[in-house]
Amino acid sequence: MTTSTRTALVTGGAGGLGAATAERLRGDGIQAITLDLAGADIEADVTDEPTLRQLAQDIGPVDILVNSAGIVGPNTPLLDTTPEEWRRVLEVNVIGTVNTMRAFVPGMRERGWGRVVNFASMAGKDGNPNLSVYSASKAAVIALTKSAGKELATSGVLMNVVTPAVIATPMNDSTSREVLDHITALIPMKRIGRPEEVAELVAFLASERVSFSTGAVYDISGGRATY
């Protein structure tokens, strides 16, 4: 299989990290198809599993799956959050990732080659104050990737997760200035990341250049990681 014949599906691909990733993959000659609620090549909801399964048939073979779709949820203390807020964030960030994997990874396994890159966050490792729902959802994505990576380790399908610190994307437009200042102050490089920096790491993990890494967590945090 040559790079020029590969197809990638990038969820959350209408903007932010998803759009940057799709653009970077196209630079490698990959056919990158974006999926989002609006403004993407395919307009669909990652929480709608039946639609995703139908898309897997309609699109044909997908070799690379990038799960970038996600929402931040409430910027409030844990004790002020509601069950509805928890359900919504977990449904998109966790179940949405599971849905796309269940729809598209079986084909990769059958063909004996595939790459899955899931988006988590440093919040899923450290836990950000007033972002308990988001932090918990991204911790789940990390554990999900580790588990599934082990299950598929001998299949030719490699699955890894990236954990960015705060990145300059529209997703953070709704994050309070107080929260952004706090998490930026934790970064030793004293700046937030750029989407193209994250996209470069994803492109590496989606390529044949990675051959002995699966179920791994890749920080892109300006030095924030402490373990």
mmCIF file of C-alpha atoms in Angstrom:
data_model
loop_
_atom_site.group_PDB
_atom_site.id
_atom_site.type_symbol
_atom_site.label_atom_id
_atom_site.label_comp_id
_atom_site.label_asym_id
_atom_site.label_seq_id
_atom_site.Cartn_x
_atom_site.Cartn_y
_atom_site.Cartn_z
ATOM 1 C CA MET A 1 0.000 0.000 0.000
ATOM 2 C CA THR A 2 1.414 3.379 -0.967
ATOM 3 C CA THR A 3 0.717 6.619 0.820
ATOM 4 C CA SER A 4 -1.083 8.043 -2.213
ATOM 5 C CA THR A 5 -3.749 5.322 -2.008
ATOM 6 C CA ARG A 6 -4.595 5.865 1.647
ATOM 7 C CA THR A 7 -7.789 7.382 2.911
ATOM 8 C CA ALA A 8 -8.129 9.147 6.250
ATOM 9 C CA LEU A 9 -11.289 10.103 8.111
ATOM 10 C CA VAL A 10 -10.898 13.080 10.450
ATOM 11 C CA THR A 11 -13.769 13.760 12.826
ATOM 12 C CA GLY A 12 -14.240 17.291 14.071
ATOM 13 C CA GLY A 13 -12.609 18.217 10.787
ATOM 14 C CA ALA A 14 -14.457 21.462 10.058
ATOM 15 C CA GLY A 15 -12.117 23.548 12.176
ATOM 16 C CA GLY A 16 -9.421 23.662 14.814
ATOM 17 C CA LEU A 17 -7.146 20.667 15.252
ATOM 18 C CA GLY A 18 -9.245 18.486 12.953
ATOM 19 C CA ALA A 19 -8.986 20.891 10.031
ATOM 20 C CA ALA A 20 -5.262 21.395 10.604
ATOM 21 C CA THR A 21 -4.742 17.639 10.702
ATOM 22 C CA ALA A 22 -6.690 17.051 7.489
ATOM 23 C CA GLU A 23 -4.655 19.723 5.712
ATOM 24 C CA ARG A 24 -1.393 18.226 6.944
ATOM 25 C CA LEU A 25 -2.388 14.695 5.869
ATOM 26 C CA ARG A 26 -3.284 15.961 2.411
ATOM 27 C CA GLY A 27 0.226 17.345 2.225
ATOM 28 C CA ASP A 28 1.422 13.732 2.470
ATOM 29 C CA GLY A 29 -0.777 12.718 -0.464
ATOM 30 C CA ILE A 30 -3.472 11.162 1.709
ATOM 31 C CA GLN A 31 -7.130 11.556 0.817
ATOM 32 C CA ALA A 32 -8.375 13.170 4.019
ATOM 33 C CA ILE A 33 -12.159 13.222 4.454
ATOM 34 C CA THR A 34 -13.493 15.504 7.169
ATOM 35 C CA LEU A 35 -16.589 14.751 9.246
ATOM 36 C CA ASP A 36 -18.345 17.262 11.450
ATOM 37 C CA LEU A 37 -21.789 18.539 12.355
ATOM 38 C CA ALA A 38 -21.490 21.215 9.647
ATOM 39 C CA GLY A 39 -18.952 22.615 7.235
ATOM 40 C CA ALA A 40 -17.135 19.337 6.559
ATOM 41 C CA ASP A 41 -16.950 16.896 3.650
ATOM 42 C CA ILE A 42 -19.451 14.730 5.507
ATOM 43 C CA GLU A 43 -21.976 16.229 7.900
ATOM 44 C CA ALA A 44 -22.739 13.731 10.639
ATOM 45 C CA ASP A 45 -22.808 13.362 14.410
ATOM 46 C CA VAL A 46 -20.275 11.021 16.031
ATOM 47 C CA THR A 47 -22.906 10.092 18.610
ATOM 48 C CA ASP A 48 -25.073 8.599 15.829
ATOM 49 C CA GLU A 49 -23.680 5.071 15.546
ATOM 50 C CA PRO A 50 -26.088 3.777 12.866
ATOM 51 C CA THR A 51 -25.144 6.645 10.561
ATOM 52 C CA LEU A 52 -21.443 5.995 11.133
ATOM 53 C CA ARG A 53 -21.843 2.328 10.276
ATOM 54 C CA GLN A 54 -23.618 3.262 7.055
ATOM 55 C CA LEU A 55 -20.869 5.751 6.246
ATOM 56 C CA ALA A 56 -18.266 3.029 6.702
ATOM 57 C CA GLN A 57 -19.996 1.158 3.871
ATOM 58 C CA ASP A 58 -20.496 4.242 1.701
ATOM 59 C CA ILE A 59 -16.980 5.657 2.015
ATOM 60 C CA GLY A 60 -15.189 2.386 1.436
ATOM 61 C CA PRO A 61 -11.823 1.465 2.973
ATOM 62 C CA VAL A 62 -10.543 3.942 5.566
ATOM 63 C CA ASP A 63 -6.902 3.386 6.503
ATOM 64 C CA ILE A 64 -6.436 6.214 9.002
ATOM 65 C CA LEU A 65 -8.927 7.365 11.626
ATOM 66 C CA VAL A 66 -8.338 10.590 13.525
ATOM 67 C CA ASN A 67 -10.813 11.257 16.326
ATOM 68 C CA SER A 68 -10.688 14.996 16.861
ATOM 69 C CA ALA A 69 -14.377 15.681 17.514
ATOM 70 C CA GLY A 70 -15.003 16.889 21.035
ATOM 71 C CA ILE A 71 -16.588 19.508 23.260
ATOM 72 C CA VAL A 72 -15.294 21.271 26.372
ATOM 73 C CA GLY A 73 -18.466 21.286 28.409
ATOM 74 C CA PRO A 74 -19.069 23.412 31.501
ATOM 75 C CA ASN A 75 -16.397 25.677 32.989
ATOM 76 C CA THR A 76 -17.741 25.239 36.501
ATOM 77 C CA PRO A 77 -16.771 23.562 39.775
ATOM 78 C CA LEU A 78 -17.645 19.875 40.033
ATOM 79 C CA LEU A 79 -20.314 20.450 42.666
ATOM 80 C CA ASP A 80 -22.153 22.830 40.338
ATOM 81 C CA THR A 81 -22.233 20.470 37.353
ATOM 82 C CA THR A 82 -25.357 18.596 36.330
ATOM 83 C CA PRO A 83 -25.936 14.994 35.238
ATOM 84 C CA GLU A 84 -27.090 16.300 31.860
ATOM 85 C CA GLU A 85 -23.758 18.095 31.334
ATOM 86 C CA TRP A 86 -21.854 14.946 32.215
ATOM 87 C CA ARG A 87 -23.925 12.829 29.841
ATOM 88 C CA ARG A 88 -23.514 15.242 26.934
ATOM 89 C CA VAL A 89 -19.726 15.577 27.207
ATOM 90 C CA LEU A 90 -19.152 11.854 27.751
ATOM 91 C CA GLU A 91 -21.495 11.042 24.858
ATOM 92 C CA VAL A 92 -19.489 13.175 22.416
ATOM 93 C CA ASN A 93 -15.937 12.795 23.707
ATOM 94 C CA VAL A 94 -15.961 9.148 24.761
ATOM 95 C CA ILE A 95 -18.874 7.324 23.131
ATOM 96 C CA GLY A 96 -18.339 9.283 19.917
ATOM 97 C CA THR A 97 -14.756 8.024 19.777
ATOM 98 C CA VAL A 98 -15.903 4.482 20.499
ATOM 99 C CA ASN A 99 -18.544 4.723 17.769
ATOM 100 C CA THR A 100 -16.098 5.685 15.038
ATOM 101 C CA MET A 101 -13.624 3.036 16.113
ATOM 102 C CA ARG A 102 -16.301 0.347 16.069
ATOM 103 C CA ALA A 103 -17.414 1.485 12.622
ATOM 104 C CA PHE A 104 -14.055 1.868 10.855
ATOM 105 C CA VAL A 105 -11.425 -0.218 12.664
ATOM 106 C CA PRO A 106 -12.853 -3.641 11.661
ATOM 107 C CA GLY A 107 -12.023 -2.884 8.034
ATOM 108 C CA MET A 108 -8.472 -1.906 8.974
ATOM 109 C CA ARG A 109 -8.050 -5.145 10.888
ATOM 110 C CA GLU A 110 -9.342 -7.180 7.956
ATOM 111 C CA ARG A 111 -6.857 -5.487 5.609
ATOM 112 C CA GLY A 112 -3.993 -5.851 8.077
ATOM 113 C CA TRP A 113 -3.009 -2.170 8.223
ATOM 114 C CA GLY A 114 -4.394 0.891 9.916
ATOM 115 C CA ARG A 115 -3.632 3.867 12.103
ATOM 116 C CA VAL A 116 -5.916 5.389 14.732
ATOM 117 C CA VAL A 117 -5.043 8.628 16.470
ATOM 118 C CA ASN A 118 -7.360 9.751 19.249
ATOM 119 C CA PHE A 119 -7.360 13.241 20.727
ATOM 120 C CA ALA A 120 -7.305 13.521 24.494
ATOM 121 C CA SER A 121 -5.796 16.369 26.509
ATOM 122 C CA MET A 122 -3.332 17.130 29.260
ATOM 123 C CA ALA A 123 -6.497 17.739 31.270
ATOM 124 C CA GLY A 124 -7.079 13.984 31.103
ATOM 125 C CA LYS A 125 -3.754 13.380 32.840
ATOM 126 C CA ASP A 126 -3.530 16.289 35.274
ATOM 127 C CA GLY A 127 -7.157 17.260 35.822
ATOM 128 C CA ASN A 128 -7.946 20.944 35.292
ATOM 129 C CA PRO A 129 -9.863 22.808 37.995
ATOM 130 C CA ASN A 130 -13.398 23.783 36.960
ATOM 131 C CA LEU A 131 -13.150 21.384 34.009
ATOM 132 C CA SER A 132 -13.927 18.137 35.801
ATOM 133 C CA VAL A 133 -16.316 16.860 33.111
ATOM 134 C CA TYR A 134 -13.894 17.515 30.260
ATOM 135 C CA SER A 135 -10.912 16.191 32.238
ATOM 136 C CA ALA A 136 -12.726 12.964 33.103
ATOM 137 C CA SER A 137 -13.821 12.435 29.493
ATOM 138 C CA LYS A 138 -10.287 12.818 28.192
ATOM 139 C CA ALA A 139 -8.916 10.469 30.861
ATOM 140 C CA ALA A 140 -11.403 7.931 29.519
ATOM 141 C CA VAL A 141 -10.111 8.412 25.963
ATOM 142 C CA ILE A 142 -6.560 7.781 27.177
ATOM 143 C CA ALA A 143 -7.556 4.526 28.899
ATOM 144 C CA LEU A 144 -9.694 3.508 25.919
ATOM 145 C CA THR A 145 -6.733 3.930 23.566
ATOM 146 C CA LYS A 146 -4.381 1.976 25.816
ATOM 147 C CA SER A 147 -6.842 -0.876 26.106
ATOM 148 C CA ALA A 148 -7.783 -1.099 22.431
ATOM 149 C CA GLY A 149 -4.158 -0.667 21.400
ATOM 150 C CA LYS A 150 -3.272 -3.817 23.321
ATOM 151 C CA GLU A 151 -6.201 -5.722 21.837
ATOM 152 C CA LEU A 152 -5.136 -4.865 18.280
ATOM 153 C CA ALA A 153 -1.366 -4.994 18.805
ATOM 154 C CA THR A 154 -0.759 -7.923 16.442
ATOM 155 C CA SER A 155 -3.341 -6.900 13.827
ATOM 156 C CA GLY A 156 -1.342 -4.287 11.935
ATOM 157 C CA VAL A 157 -3.591 -1.563 13.325
ATOM 158 C CA LEU A 158 -1.666 0.837 15.558
ATOM 159 C CA MET A 159 -3.609 3.085 17.892
ATOM 160 C CA ASN A 160 -2.178 5.998 19.854
ATOM 161 C CA VAL A 161 -3.475 9.075 21.647
ATOM 162 C CA VAL A 162 -2.195 12.650 21.687
ATOM 163 C CA THR A 163 -2.579 14.856 24.733
ATOM 164 C CA PRO A 164 -2.189 18.522 23.849
ATOM 165 C CA ALA A 165 -1.951 21.309 26.359
ATOM 166 C CA VAL A 166 -4.006 24.381 25.510
ATOM 167 C CA ILE A 167 -3.954 25.077 21.759
ATOM 168 C CA ALA A 168 -5.121 28.173 19.875
ATOM 169 C CA THR A 169 -8.363 26.791 18.420
ATOM 170 C CA PRO A 170 -12.006 27.945 18.262
ATOM 171 C CA MET A 171 -12.812 25.200 20.798
ATOM 172 C CA ASN A 172 -11.186 27.349 23.467
ATOM 173 C CA ASP A 173 -13.116 30.494 22.552
ATOM 174 C CA SER A 174 -15.749 29.545 25.126
ATOM 175 C CA THR A 175 -13.203 28.701 27.822
ATOM 176 C CA SER A 176 -13.027 31.371 30.496
ATOM 177 C CA ARG A 177 -10.000 33.686 30.545
ATOM 178 C CA GLU A 178 -9.270 32.604 34.110
ATOM 179 C CA VAL A 179 -9.066 28.943 33.105
ATOM 180 C CA LEU A 180 -6.950 29.692 30.010
ATOM 181 C CA ASP A 181 -4.537 31.828 32.033
ATOM 182 C CA HIS A 182 -4.193 29.074 34.608
ATOM 183 C CA ILE A 183 -3.409 26.299 32.153
ATOM 184 C CA THR A 184 -1.100 28.495 30.057
ATOM 185 C CA ALA A 185 0.857 29.368 33.192
ATOM 186 C CA LEU A 186 1.526 25.641 33.685
ATOM 187 C CA ILE A 187 3.388 25.435 30.356
ATOM 188 C CA PRO A 188 7.166 25.906 30.771
ATOM 189 C CA MET A 189 7.436 27.328 27.232
ATOM 190 C CA LYS A 190 5.017 30.076 28.401
ATOM 191 C CA ARG A 191 2.819 30.003 25.324
ATOM 192 C CA ILE A 192 -0.098 28.077 23.954
ATOM 193 C CA GLY A 193 0.388 25.634 21.100
ATOM 194 C CA ARG A 194 -0.476 26.069 17.443
ATOM 195 C CA PRO A 195 -2.780 23.709 15.514
ATOM 196 C CA GLU A 196 -0.110 22.956 12.917
ATOM 197 C CA GLU A 197 2.248 21.759 15.652
ATOM 198 C CA VAL A 198 -0.300 19.190 16.791
ATOM 199 C CA ALA A 199 -1.098 18.221 13.198
ATOM 200 C CA GLU A 200 2.563 17.399 12.596
ATOM 201 C CA LEU A 201 2.570 14.904 15.463
ATOM 202 C CA VAL A 202 -0.675 13.336 14.249
ATOM 203 C CA ALA A 203 0.719 12.966 10.723
ATOM 204 C CA PHE A 204 3.691 11.108 12.160
ATOM 205 C CA LEU A 205 1.492 8.758 14.177
ATOM 206 C CA ALA A 206 -0.693 8.132 11.123
ATOM 207 C CA SER A 207 2.243 7.039 8.994
ATOM 208 C CA GLU A 208 4.403 3.990 8.408
ATOM 209 C CA ARG A 209 7.191 5.818 10.238
ATOM 210 C CA VAL A 210 5.509 4.520 13.401
ATOM 211 C CA SER A 211 5.856 0.747 13.569
ATOM 212 C CA PHE A 212 6.535 -0.239 17.204
ATOM 213 C CA SER A 213 4.274 2.066 19.164
ATOM 214 C CA THR A 214 0.661 1.368 20.025
ATOM 215 C CA GLY A 215 -1.537 2.146 22.985
ATOM 216 C CA ALA A 216 0.848 4.995 23.773
ATOM 217 C CA VAL A 217 0.243 8.538 24.994
ATOM 218 C CA TYR A 218 2.034 11.356 23.189
ATOM 219 C CA ASP A 219 2.194 14.688 25.004
ATOM 220 C CA ILE A 220 2.397 17.898 23.032
ATOM 221 C CA SER A 221 2.417 20.327 25.897
ATOM 222 C CA GLY A 222 5.327 22.752 25.718
ATOM 223 C CA GLY A 223 6.926 20.852 28.583
ATOM 224 C CA ARG A 224 3.898 20.790 30.873
ATOM 225 C CA ALA A 225 3.924 17.015 31.407
ATOM 226 C CA THR A 226 5.395 16.065 34.770
ATOM 227 C CA TYR A 227 5.248 12.274 34.407
#
